[in-house]
Amino acid sequence: MSNGLARASVRFRPASFAGTLIALLLGAAVVVACGALLQTGLTAGVAPQRYAGAPVVVAADQAVKTSVKVGRDTETRELTTPERARTDAALVSRIAALSGVAAARPDSAFPLPAGAGTPALTGRGYAALGIAGPADKLVEGRAPGANEVVLDADTARAAHLAPGASLTLAAPGGTGAYRVSGLAAAQSAGPTAWFADATADRLSGHPGRIDAIAVQPREGVDRAALAAQVRQAVGADAKVFTGDGRGTVEQPAIGEGRTLLMGLGGTFGGYATMTAIFVVMSTVALATGQRAREFALLRAIGATPRQIRRTIATEAVLVAPVAGALGILPGLALAHWWFDELAARGAVPPGVQLDVGPLPMLAAVLTCTLAALTAGFLAARRPARLRPGQALGAAAVEPARPGKVRTVIGLVFAAGGVAAAVFAAALDGMNAANTALGVVMCFMTAVALLGPWVARIAAAVVGAPLRAGGAPGSLAADNTRANARRLASAITPIVLVTAFCGTLLFLQSTISHATGENVRNGITADHVVGSTGPGLPAGTAERAAKVPGVDAAVGVLRTAAVYEHSQQLASATALGVDGDPARLSRVLDLGVRGGALADLGRGDDTVALDVTLADALDAKVGDRVSLRLGDGTPVRPAVVAVYDRGLGFGQVLLPRAAVVGHVTAGYDSQVLVADAPGADRAAVAAALAGLAGPGGTTVTDRAGFVAQSDKMMELNAWANKVMAGVLGGFAAVTAANTLVMTVLDRRREVALLRLAGTTRRQVRGMMRWEALLVAATGLVVGGAIAWIALVPIARGVANSSPYVPPVLALPLAAGAVLLCLGATGLPARALLRTRPVELGAARQ
């Protein structure tokens, strides 16, 4: 009987299942998209190109690791190094001495900016020639000497250079003139310059450290035996890579890309999946509740509670898998768009492909089916428990108040949201940010459970003003008071849209606003010298200081540092300061709270910290803090200053000499210049424009620093907007779907109003007032949730209150209002096209 009823309901009343189908389809699409990104993050890899001919490659581990105690177990936490980690060049001779090794070639790459007549090049040591294969060889001339270079043939031909010609090249380790001693075969990796090994070591900016060692076996030694020998020889000093693992050595950025993909697909995907389940359950419960009369009739004619539950379960099994399957293609389309946008922004390295497997699709179908089953069972509890003689009477009226269990659980979640927000207020900015969506989810669950109470309060607050609007307003006030459950079903999705979009968008606006204020107030330099290439070579700040009319010149090298807090590894933005630290106050005002930035010049083992990071590390001036530089090298510098304006500049300030050997490319990002009193600013700017030689410079005012800071935040801003768009769009469509379902379910009510003499205009007015009430309540409650979640983050990250720009808040509010009016007005017009007599027949 149950299966037949379920099939008949789906077949002959498809409109009643349309809303459920849409919610399930959209939920499946979100789960598939996030699952595909997560799977790609877990499996991402690239095939080796340059190291394809070397069966074994030795390189440093591109991750910082720490062991933490979790109960009785020990877990390893790791974080991808922000900069390229390198290994000791002394390992080359150790590996080359092994019996199974025919050759061990050191390999390092460093960028050389474009110069007069030459493109941007990659610099390497001459010992690396031949790593790419037999064709990778010298084709003309001879090996380079101390002041010589070998170019690839294509680059030399395009630049009209031949052996014997001279050119000037800038490198992280300095700028100089070099004679072309020979030409090598054209490179698939692009324009390349080979220097004598000692010269390349000096120019790389990290002497004594190399990117990798390509190992070739002797004849008769297989790959496994070679790898075992090398692994034993290097021990814990480096990591041995074989197979596709060699591709990660060529592209170390793949680790960061994998972390990003796993973060989006895992963390955000988890919240998105929870949201999908939440919305799906809400919609299924609404659809089931709208059929209360049908279930009551079944109980009245003798259907058992078990048969009612089986009917609902069968409906879910019939509809949910179909909806889940239909959501797969939209989900894959979303995943491909998302992944392509990340790749276009450089967040995913070239060569990584989106991994589309069956697991995300299966997870989407199962998630939707289980959510539909659970929601249906919960919604069927009341009609299934009623006695047959009471079923029809009970179904005709709405329960006076929500159940006690539901109310208690809702209050528990509300208290949990408050507790989580209070707890987040005691955390540092990063950890507080990680709690934001958790706080939102707690409050959203509370709103879903306490929705009827929220609706009753809203109806009581606006009841008097609504009655002042005449008959339509009075009807709306009475309806909202009498049908709080129905109103709650409409309010909850609007709260969801406002809370999620508000949290994500206003979090970014708060950080952007605080960063902009810091940079505008903190930059006191008259000129900002930048580069059109990879950066400014060593010595640029020193040369700028000697320009006539310059009072102070300080170079800044942007990098990152890794720290441990609350048994978690995190990265912090950092600046390596080049020049006289005593002159730093002439170009930067960081709002020093304690100590003096001038003391950064006491040695390489000194550091200045942003106040939020200092609080997280519980560090004061004079203390030593445990940090890791960008490549994972551990240091314990002494804190010489604590300052306020870390956002936009860096949470960590270190001497340039301490960090330059631990970055991917040792170029200064910018040089900040202050003019001497009475100096001609235009003349100083003109003199600064030619400092960098090859690669060129740009000279702007302090706005140039602001522009670069904003560019660095672009990816984070875009990611937050996409997350807000995905969650907000899903919730908005579901909100419209819920409102349409709610209005169409009021056919009997509209019929009674029309038969009682209410005009179409009055009914439409009543619907509009109710839609405005739904929008206003959803915006107020959702805005309050977003504000509660944002306050601790804003305090921890930006040391300010949340910044809500009207350009974001007004469109969000207007969108919610238009959504409610449209999703209510259009189906209401459809209902009102029928004549009153025909509507009356709908009551039968």
mmCIF file of C-alpha atoms in Angstrom, residues 287-597:
data_model
loop_
_atom_site.group_PDB
_atom_site.id
_atom_site.type_symbol
_atom_site.label_atom_id
_atom_site.label_comp_id
_atom_site.label_asym_id
_atom_site.label_seq_id
_atom_site.Cartn_x
_atom_site.Cartn_y
_atom_site.Cartn_z
ATOM 1 C CA ALA A 287 6.485 19.938 1.442
ATOM 2 C CA THR A 288 5.573 17.117 3.820
ATOM 3 C CA GLY A 289 3.875 19.503 6.235
ATOM 4 C CA GLN A 290 1.769 20.957 3.419
ATOM 5 C CA ARG A 291 0.307 17.492 2.895
ATOM 6 C CA ALA A 292 -0.849 17.182 6.486
ATOM 7 C CA ARG A 293 -4.502 16.835 5.391
ATOM 8 C CA GLU A 294 -3.598 13.996 3.055
ATOM 9 C CA PHE A 295 -1.767 12.101 5.788
ATOM 10 C CA ALA A 296 -4.599 12.845 8.234
ATOM 11 C CA LEU A 297 -7.104 11.370 5.797
ATOM 12 C CA LEU A 298 -4.957 8.256 5.471
ATOM 13 C CA ARG A 299 -4.885 7.917 9.249
ATOM 14 C CA ALA A 300 -8.644 8.430 9.410
ATOM 15 C CA ILE A 301 -9.299 5.545 7.003
ATOM 16 C CA GLY A 302 -7.025 3.203 8.908
ATOM 17 C CA ALA A 303 -3.449 3.689 7.685
ATOM 18 C CA THR A 304 -0.912 2.800 10.357
ATOM 19 C CA PRO A 305 1.922 5.100 11.473
ATOM 20 C CA ARG A 306 4.374 2.654 9.897
ATOM 21 C CA GLN A 307 2.582 2.936 6.541
ATOM 22 C CA ILE A 308 2.703 6.738 6.715
ATOM 23 C CA ARG A 309 6.433 6.658 7.368
ATOM 24 C CA ARG A 310 7.011 4.110 4.608
ATOM 25 C CA THR A 311 5.066 6.267 2.158
ATOM 26 C CA ILE A 312 7.258 9.269 2.908
ATOM 27 C CA ALA A 313 10.421 7.161 2.747
ATOM 28 C CA THR A 314 9.416 5.746 -0.623
ATOM 29 C CA GLU A 315 8.703 9.239 -1.974
ATOM 30 C CA ALA A 316 12.165 10.344 -0.866
ATOM 31 C CA VAL A 317 13.764 7.315 -2.501
ATOM 32 C CA LEU A 318 11.865 8.031 -5.717
ATOM 33 C CA VAL A 319 12.605 11.769 -5.890
ATOM 34 C CA ALA A 320 15.988 12.264 -4.181
ATOM 35 C CA PRO A 321 18.170 10.017 -6.398
ATOM 36 C CA VAL A 322 16.646 11.528 -9.539
ATOM 37 C CA ALA A 323 17.269 15.058 -8.241
ATOM 38 C CA GLY A 324 20.791 14.106 -7.165
ATOM 39 C CA ALA A 325 21.559 12.679 -10.601
ATOM 40 C CA LEU A 326 20.157 15.779 -12.305
ATOM 41 C CA GLY A 327 22.411 17.942 -10.115
ATOM 42 C CA ILE A 328 25.594 16.199 -11.231
ATOM 43 C CA LEU A 329 26.035 18.039 -14.539
ATOM 44 C CA PRO A 330 25.426 21.530 -13.058
ATOM 45 C CA GLY A 331 27.803 20.599 -10.233
ATOM 46 C CA LEU A 332 30.526 19.547 -12.660
ATOM 47 C CA ALA A 333 30.017 22.741 -14.652
ATOM 48 C CA LEU A 334 30.406 24.784 -11.450
ATOM 49 C CA ALA A 335 33.519 22.807 -10.481
ATOM 50 C CA HIS A 336 35.133 23.355 -13.919
ATOM 51 C CA TRP A 337 34.387 27.089 -13.839
ATOM 52 C CA TRP A 338 35.693 27.388 -10.298
ATOM 53 C CA PHE A 339 38.869 25.466 -11.075
ATOM 54 C CA ASP A 340 39.540 27.418 -14.304
ATOM 55 C CA GLU A 341 39.164 30.720 -12.475
ATOM 56 C CA LEU A 342 41.635 29.603 -9.799
ATOM 57 C CA ALA A 343 44.104 28.532 -12.493
ATOM 58 C CA ALA A 344 43.707 31.853 -14.334
ATOM 59 C CA ARG A 345 44.569 33.702 -11.106
ATOM 60 C CA GLY A 346 47.700 31.623 -10.568
ATOM 61 C CA ALA A 347 46.360 29.824 -7.504
ATOM 62 C CA VAL A 348 46.678 26.439 -9.230
ATOM 63 C CA PRO A 349 49.966 25.681 -11.029
ATOM 64 C CA PRO A 350 49.977 24.777 -14.750
ATOM 65 C CA GLY A 351 49.573 21.119 -15.555
ATOM 66 C CA VAL A 352 47.127 20.315 -12.761
ATOM 67 C CA GLN A 353 43.806 19.023 -14.068
ATOM 68 C CA LEU A 354 40.443 18.862 -12.349
ATOM 69 C CA ASP A 355 39.973 15.317 -11.061
ATOM 70 C CA VAL A 356 36.381 14.299 -11.700
ATOM 71 C CA GLY A 357 35.687 10.906 -10.179
ATOM 72 C CA PRO A 358 32.594 8.988 -9.118
ATOM 73 C CA LEU A 359 32.961 9.657 -5.380
ATOM 74 C CA PRO A 360 31.636 13.275 -5.368
ATOM 75 C CA MET A 361 28.686 12.197 -7.507
ATOM 76 C CA LEU A 362 27.893 9.255 -5.267
ATOM 77 C CA ALA A 363 28.254 11.476 -2.189
ATOM 78 C CA ALA A 364 25.810 13.993 -3.684
ATOM 79 C CA VAL A 365 23.147 11.371 -4.388
ATOM 80 C CA LEU A 366 23.542 9.731 -0.970
ATOM 81 C CA THR A 367 23.559 13.077 0.850
ATOM 82 C CA CYS A 368 20.370 14.227 -0.848
ATOM 83 C CA THR A 369 18.633 10.882 -0.268
ATOM 84 C CA LEU A 370 19.552 10.723 3.415
ATOM 85 C CA ALA A 371 18.596 14.382 3.938
ATOM 86 C CA ALA A 372 15.227 13.840 2.252
ATOM 87 C CA LEU A 373 14.572 10.669 4.253
ATOM 88 C CA THR A 374 15.471 12.312 7.560
ATOM 89 C CA ALA A 375 13.410 15.412 6.852
ATOM 90 C CA GLY A 376 10.417 13.386 5.740
ATOM 91 C CA PHE A 377 10.499 11.172 8.814
ATOM 92 C CA LEU A 378 10.774 14.156 11.142
ATOM 93 C CA ALA A 379 7.943 16.001 9.395
ATOM 94 C CA ALA A 380 5.742 12.859 9.480
ATOM 95 C CA ARG A 381 6.096 12.327 13.217
ATOM 96 C CA ARG A 382 3.071 14.438 14.119
ATOM 97 C CA PRO A 383 0.547 13.093 11.560
ATOM 98 C CA ALA A 384 1.760 9.527 12.132
ATOM 99 C CA ARG A 385 1.268 9.765 15.905
ATOM 100 C CA LEU A 386 -2.264 11.205 15.794
ATOM 101 C CA ARG A 387 -5.170 8.969 16.545
ATOM 102 C CA PRO A 388 -7.303 8.227 13.471
ATOM 103 C CA GLY A 389 -10.347 9.955 14.952
ATOM 104 C CA GLN A 390 -8.401 13.145 15.706
ATOM 105 C CA ALA A 391 -6.236 13.305 12.586
ATOM 106 C CA LEU A 392 -8.478 15.393 10.318
ATOM 107 C CA GLY A 393 -9.313 17.898 13.028
ATOM 108 C CA ALA A 394 -5.706 18.306 14.096
ATOM 109 C CA ALA A 395 -4.515 18.749 10.510
ATOM 110 C CA ALA A 396 -6.989 21.570 9.916
ATOM 111 C CA VAL A 397 -5.287 23.929 12.381
ATOM 112 C CA GLU A 398 -1.704 24.870 13.033
ATOM 113 C CA PRO A 399 -0.250 23.704 16.375
ATOM 114 C CA ALA A 400 -0.426 26.390 19.009
ATOM 115 C CA ARG A 401 3.286 26.333 19.677
ATOM 116 C CA PRO A 402 6.404 24.349 18.683
ATOM 117 C CA GLY A 403 7.175 21.145 20.570
ATOM 118 C CA LYS A 404 9.157 21.303 23.793
ATOM 119 C CA VAL A 405 11.996 19.135 22.488
ATOM 120 C CA ARG A 406 12.369 21.306 19.388
ATOM 121 C CA THR A 407 12.372 24.465 21.484
ATOM 122 C CA VAL A 408 14.948 23.138 23.938
ATOM 123 C CA ILE A 409 17.284 21.985 21.161
ATOM 124 C CA GLY A 410 16.894 25.344 19.433
ATOM 125 C CA LEU A 411 17.819 27.184 22.624
ATOM 126 C CA VAL A 412 20.844 24.920 23.050
ATOM 127 C CA PHE A 413 22.076 25.807 19.558
ATOM 128 C CA ALA A 414 21.466 29.511 20.197
ATOM 129 C CA ALA A 415 23.484 29.271 23.416
ATOM 130 C CA GLY A 416 26.178 27.368 21.500
ATOM 131 C CA GLY A 417 26.360 30.161 18.930
ATOM 132 C CA VAL A 418 26.771 32.767 21.666
ATOM 133 C CA ALA A 419 29.419 30.651 23.404
ATOM 134 C CA ALA A 420 31.309 30.126 20.126
ATOM 135 C CA ALA A 421 31.247 33.878 19.432
ATOM 136 C CA VAL A 422 32.548 34.639 22.942
ATOM 137 C CA PHE A 423 35.243 31.980 22.548
ATOM 138 C CA ALA A 424 36.237 33.427 19.151
ATOM 139 C CA ALA A 425 36.688 36.846 20.757
ATOM 140 C CA ALA A 426 39.580 35.397 22.789
ATOM 141 C CA LEU A 427 41.331 33.934 19.726
ATOM 142 C CA ASP A 428 43.807 35.523 17.355
ATOM 143 C CA GLY A 429 42.564 36.758 14.000
ATOM 144 C CA MET A 430 43.206 33.605 11.949
ATOM 145 C CA ASN A 431 41.610 31.225 14.434
ATOM 146 C CA ALA A 432 38.739 33.633 15.017
ATOM 147 C CA ALA A 433 38.118 33.742 11.261
ATOM 148 C CA ASN A 434 37.994 29.949 11.175
ATOM 149 C CA THR A 435 35.139 29.977 13.691
ATOM 150 C CA ALA A 436 32.969 32.414 11.722
ATOM 151 C CA LEU A 437 30.951 29.969 9.641
ATOM 152 C CA GLY A 438 30.648 27.661 12.651
ATOM 153 C CA VAL A 439 29.004 30.474 14.609
ATOM 154 C CA VAL A 440 26.696 31.138 11.656
ATOM 155 C CA MET A 441 25.733 27.461 11.415
ATOM 156 C CA CYS A 442 24.899 27.295 15.137
ATOM 157 C CA PHE A 443 22.619 30.302 14.894
ATOM 158 C CA MET A 444 21.077 29.095 11.639
ATOM 159 C CA THR A 445 20.150 25.785 13.229
ATOM 160 C CA ALA A 446 18.686 27.697 16.160
ATOM 161 C CA VAL A 447 16.634 29.881 13.811
ATOM 162 C CA ALA A 448 15.357 26.813 11.953
ATOM 163 C CA LEU A 449 14.235 25.177 15.187
ATOM 164 C CA LEU A 450 12.926 28.351 16.818
ATOM 165 C CA GLY A 451 11.504 29.749 13.577
ATOM 166 C CA PRO A 452 7.863 29.811 14.737
ATOM 167 C CA TRP A 453 8.855 31.780 17.834
ATOM 168 C CA VAL A 454 10.853 34.210 15.667
ATOM 169 C CA ALA A 455 7.840 34.587 13.366
ATOM 170 C CA ARG A 456 5.496 35.188 16.299
ATOM 171 C CA ILE A 457 7.771 37.856 17.718
ATOM 172 C CA ALA A 458 8.076 39.515 14.306
ATOM 173 C CA ALA A 459 4.295 39.437 13.837
ATOM 174 C CA ALA A 460 3.769 40.949 17.291
ATOM 175 C CA VAL A 461 6.302 43.727 16.695
ATOM 176 C CA VAL A 462 4.989 44.804 13.293
ATOM 177 C CA GLY A 463 1.321 43.910 13.855
ATOM 178 C CA ALA A 464 0.230 47.418 14.860
ATOM 179 C CA PRO A 465 2.080 49.179 12.015
ATOM 180 C CA LEU A 466 0.621 46.673 9.522
ATOM 181 C CA ARG A 467 -2.943 47.355 10.671
ATOM 182 C CA ALA A 468 -2.351 51.024 9.976
ATOM 183 C CA GLY A 469 -1.999 50.062 6.296
ATOM 184 C CA GLY A 470 -5.719 49.351 5.858
ATOM 185 C CA ALA A 471 -7.441 46.078 5.020
ATOM 186 C CA PRO A 472 -4.432 44.433 3.263
ATOM 187 C CA GLY A 473 -2.154 45.257 6.188
ATOM 188 C CA SER A 474 -4.709 44.051 8.741
ATOM 189 C CA LEU A 475 -5.138 40.783 6.825
ATOM 190 C CA ALA A 476 -1.366 40.347 6.688
ATOM 191 C CA ALA A 477 -1.050 40.967 10.445
ATOM 192 C CA ASP A 478 -3.749 38.401 11.275
ATOM 193 C CA ASN A 479 -2.324 35.832 8.867
ATOM 194 C CA THR A 480 1.227 36.117 10.162
ATOM 195 C CA ARG A 481 0.060 35.725 13.746
ATOM 196 C CA ALA A 482 -2.138 32.718 12.978
ATOM 197 C CA ASN A 483 0.336 30.929 10.673
ATOM 198 C CA ALA A 484 3.688 31.365 12.369
ATOM 199 C CA ARG A 485 5.008 28.019 11.101
ATOM 200 C CA ARG A 486 4.339 28.963 7.497
ATOM 201 C CA LEU A 487 5.951 32.340 8.018
ATOM 202 C CA ALA A 488 8.979 30.682 9.641
ATOM 203 C CA SER A 489 9.455 28.481 6.565
ATOM 204 C CA ALA A 490 9.702 31.627 4.455
ATOM 205 C CA ILE A 491 11.871 33.603 6.893
ATOM 206 C CA THR A 492 14.537 30.942 7.454
ATOM 207 C CA PRO A 493 16.004 30.945 3.888
ATOM 208 C CA ILE A 494 16.200 34.751 3.915
ATOM 209 C CA VAL A 495 18.084 34.576 7.209
ATOM 210 C CA LEU A 496 20.394 32.028 5.575
ATOM 211 C CA VAL A 497 21.123 34.277 2.578
ATOM 212 C CA THR A 498 21.752 37.335 4.746
ATOM 213 C CA ALA A 499 23.889 35.568 7.338
ATOM 214 C CA PHE A 500 26.182 33.740 4.924
ATOM 215 C CA CYS A 501 26.558 36.526 2.364
ATOM 216 C CA GLY A 502 26.898 39.151 5.080
ATOM 217 C CA THR A 503 29.583 37.213 6.933
ATOM 218 C CA LEU A 504 31.708 36.463 3.873
ATOM 219 C CA LEU A 505 31.325 39.811 2.108
ATOM 220 C CA PHE A 506 31.616 42.037 5.157
ATOM 221 C CA LEU A 507 34.585 40.043 6.449
ATOM 222 C CA GLN A 508 36.429 40.939 3.269
ATOM 223 C CA SER A 509 35.233 44.548 3.324
ATOM 224 C CA THR A 510 36.418 44.888 6.941
ATOM 225 C CA ILE A 511 39.886 43.543 6.136
ATOM 226 C CA SER A 512 40.139 45.635 2.957
ATOM 227 C CA HIS A 513 39.037 48.785 4.762
ATOM 228 C CA ALA A 514 41.466 48.262 7.657
ATOM 229 C CA THR A 515 44.288 47.449 5.253
ATOM 230 C CA GLY A 516 43.615 50.540 3.190
ATOM 231 C CA GLU A 517 43.522 52.740 6.283
ATOM 232 C CA ASN A 518 46.777 51.239 7.569
ATOM 233 C CA VAL A 519 48.599 51.739 4.285
ATOM 234 C CA ARG A 520 47.304 55.254 3.765
ATOM 235 C CA ASN A 521 48.313 56.271 7.290
ATOM 236 C CA GLY A 522 51.472 54.173 7.453
ATOM 237 C CA ILE A 523 53.261 55.145 4.240
ATOM 238 C CA THR A 524 55.137 58.387 4.837
ATOM 239 C CA ALA A 525 57.589 57.959 1.933
ATOM 240 C CA ASP A 526 57.573 60.476 -0.908
ATOM 241 C CA HIS A 527 58.368 57.860 -3.588
ATOM 242 C CA VAL A 528 57.761 54.142 -4.012
ATOM 243 C CA VAL A 529 60.209 52.469 -6.383
ATOM 244 C CA GLY A 530 58.950 49.229 -7.929
ATOM 245 C CA SER A 531 59.940 46.969 -10.776
ATOM 246 C CA THR A 532 58.349 45.917 -14.052
ATOM 247 C CA GLY A 533 60.067 42.537 -13.665
ATOM 248 C CA PRO A 534 60.321 40.013 -10.825
ATOM 249 C CA GLY A 535 61.642 42.630 -8.410
ATOM 250 C CA LEU A 536 64.519 44.923 -7.561
ATOM 251 C CA PRO A 537 67.990 43.345 -7.319
ATOM 252 C CA ALA A 538 70.215 43.554 -4.281
ATOM 253 C CA GLY A 539 71.739 46.958 -3.612
ATOM 254 C CA THR A 540 68.845 48.980 -5.068
ATOM 255 C CA ALA A 541 68.062 50.601 -1.714
ATOM 256 C CA GLU A 542 71.741 51.442 -1.207
ATOM 257 C CA ARG A 543 71.962 53.063 -4.638
ATOM 258 C CA ALA A 544 68.719 54.951 -4.059
ATOM 259 C CA ALA A 545 70.092 56.397 -0.818
ATOM 260 C CA LYS A 546 72.964 57.951 -2.799
ATOM 261 C CA VAL A 547 70.673 59.795 -5.242
ATOM 262 C CA PRO A 548 70.933 63.574 -4.711
ATOM 263 C CA GLY A 549 67.945 64.892 -2.765
ATOM 264 C CA VAL A 550 67.202 61.572 -1.017
ATOM 265 C CA ASP A 551 67.098 61.585 2.772
ATOM 266 C CA ALA A 552 66.233 57.898 3.375
ATOM 267 C CA ALA A 553 65.762 54.779 1.246
ATOM 268 C CA VAL A 554 64.559 51.474 2.677
ATOM 269 C CA GLY A 555 63.970 48.331 0.615
ATOM 270 C CA VAL A 556 61.267 45.833 1.519
ATOM 271 C CA LEU A 557 61.313 42.185 0.453
ATOM 272 C CA ARG A 558 57.906 40.548 0.788
ATOM 273 C CA THR A 559 57.931 37.028 2.174
ATOM 274 C CA ALA A 560 56.204 35.024 4.894
ATOM 275 C CA ALA A 561 56.979 33.343 8.191
ATOM 276 C CA VAL A 562 55.469 30.257 9.801
ATOM 277 C CA TYR A 563 54.524 30.045 13.468
ATOM 278 C CA GLU A 564 52.787 27.575 15.749
ATOM 279 C CA HIS A 565 49.811 28.583 17.836
ATOM 280 C CA SER A 566 47.302 26.401 19.678
ATOM 281 C CA GLN A 567 48.976 23.293 18.205
ATOM 282 C CA GLN A 568 48.308 24.584 14.682
ATOM 283 C CA LEU A 569 50.753 25.845 12.068
ATOM 284 C CA ALA A 570 49.938 29.142 10.363
ATOM 285 C CA SER A 571 51.721 31.593 8.096
ATOM 286 C CA ALA A 572 52.119 35.323 8.620
ATOM 287 C CA THR A 573 53.058 37.993 6.082
ATOM 288 C CA ALA A 574 56.586 39.302 6.573
ATOM 289 C CA LEU A 575 58.895 42.026 5.282
ATOM 290 C CA GLY A 576 62.645 41.832 4.990
ATOM 291 C CA VAL A 577 63.922 45.372 5.580
ATOM 292 C CA ASP A 578 66.956 46.525 3.561
ATOM 293 C CA GLY A 579 68.770 49.696 4.520
ATOM 294 C CA ASP A 580 69.321 51.585 7.725
ATOM 295 C CA PRO A 581 66.547 50.568 10.172
ATOM 296 C CA ALA A 582 67.101 53.829 12.008
ATOM 297 C CA ARG A 583 65.693 55.582 8.911
ATOM 298 C CA LEU A 584 62.642 53.308 8.725
ATOM 299 C CA SER A 585 60.482 55.826 10.558
ATOM 300 C CA ARG A 586 61.091 58.314 7.723
ATOM 301 C CA VAL A 587 59.241 56.108 5.234
ATOM 302 C CA LEU A 588 56.920 54.012 7.432
ATOM 303 C CA ASP A 589 54.740 54.819 10.436
ATOM 304 C CA LEU A 590 53.670 51.417 11.765
ATOM 305 C CA GLY A 591 52.268 52.693 15.042
ATOM 306 C CA VAL A 592 54.957 51.282 17.332
ATOM 307 C CA ARG A 593 53.569 50.309 20.730
ATOM 308 C CA GLY A 594 56.752 49.185 22.393
ATOM 309 C CA GLY A 595 60.450 48.965 21.610
ATOM 310 C CA ALA A 596 62.063 50.603 18.570
ATOM 311 C CA LEU A 597 62.224 49.553 14.920
#
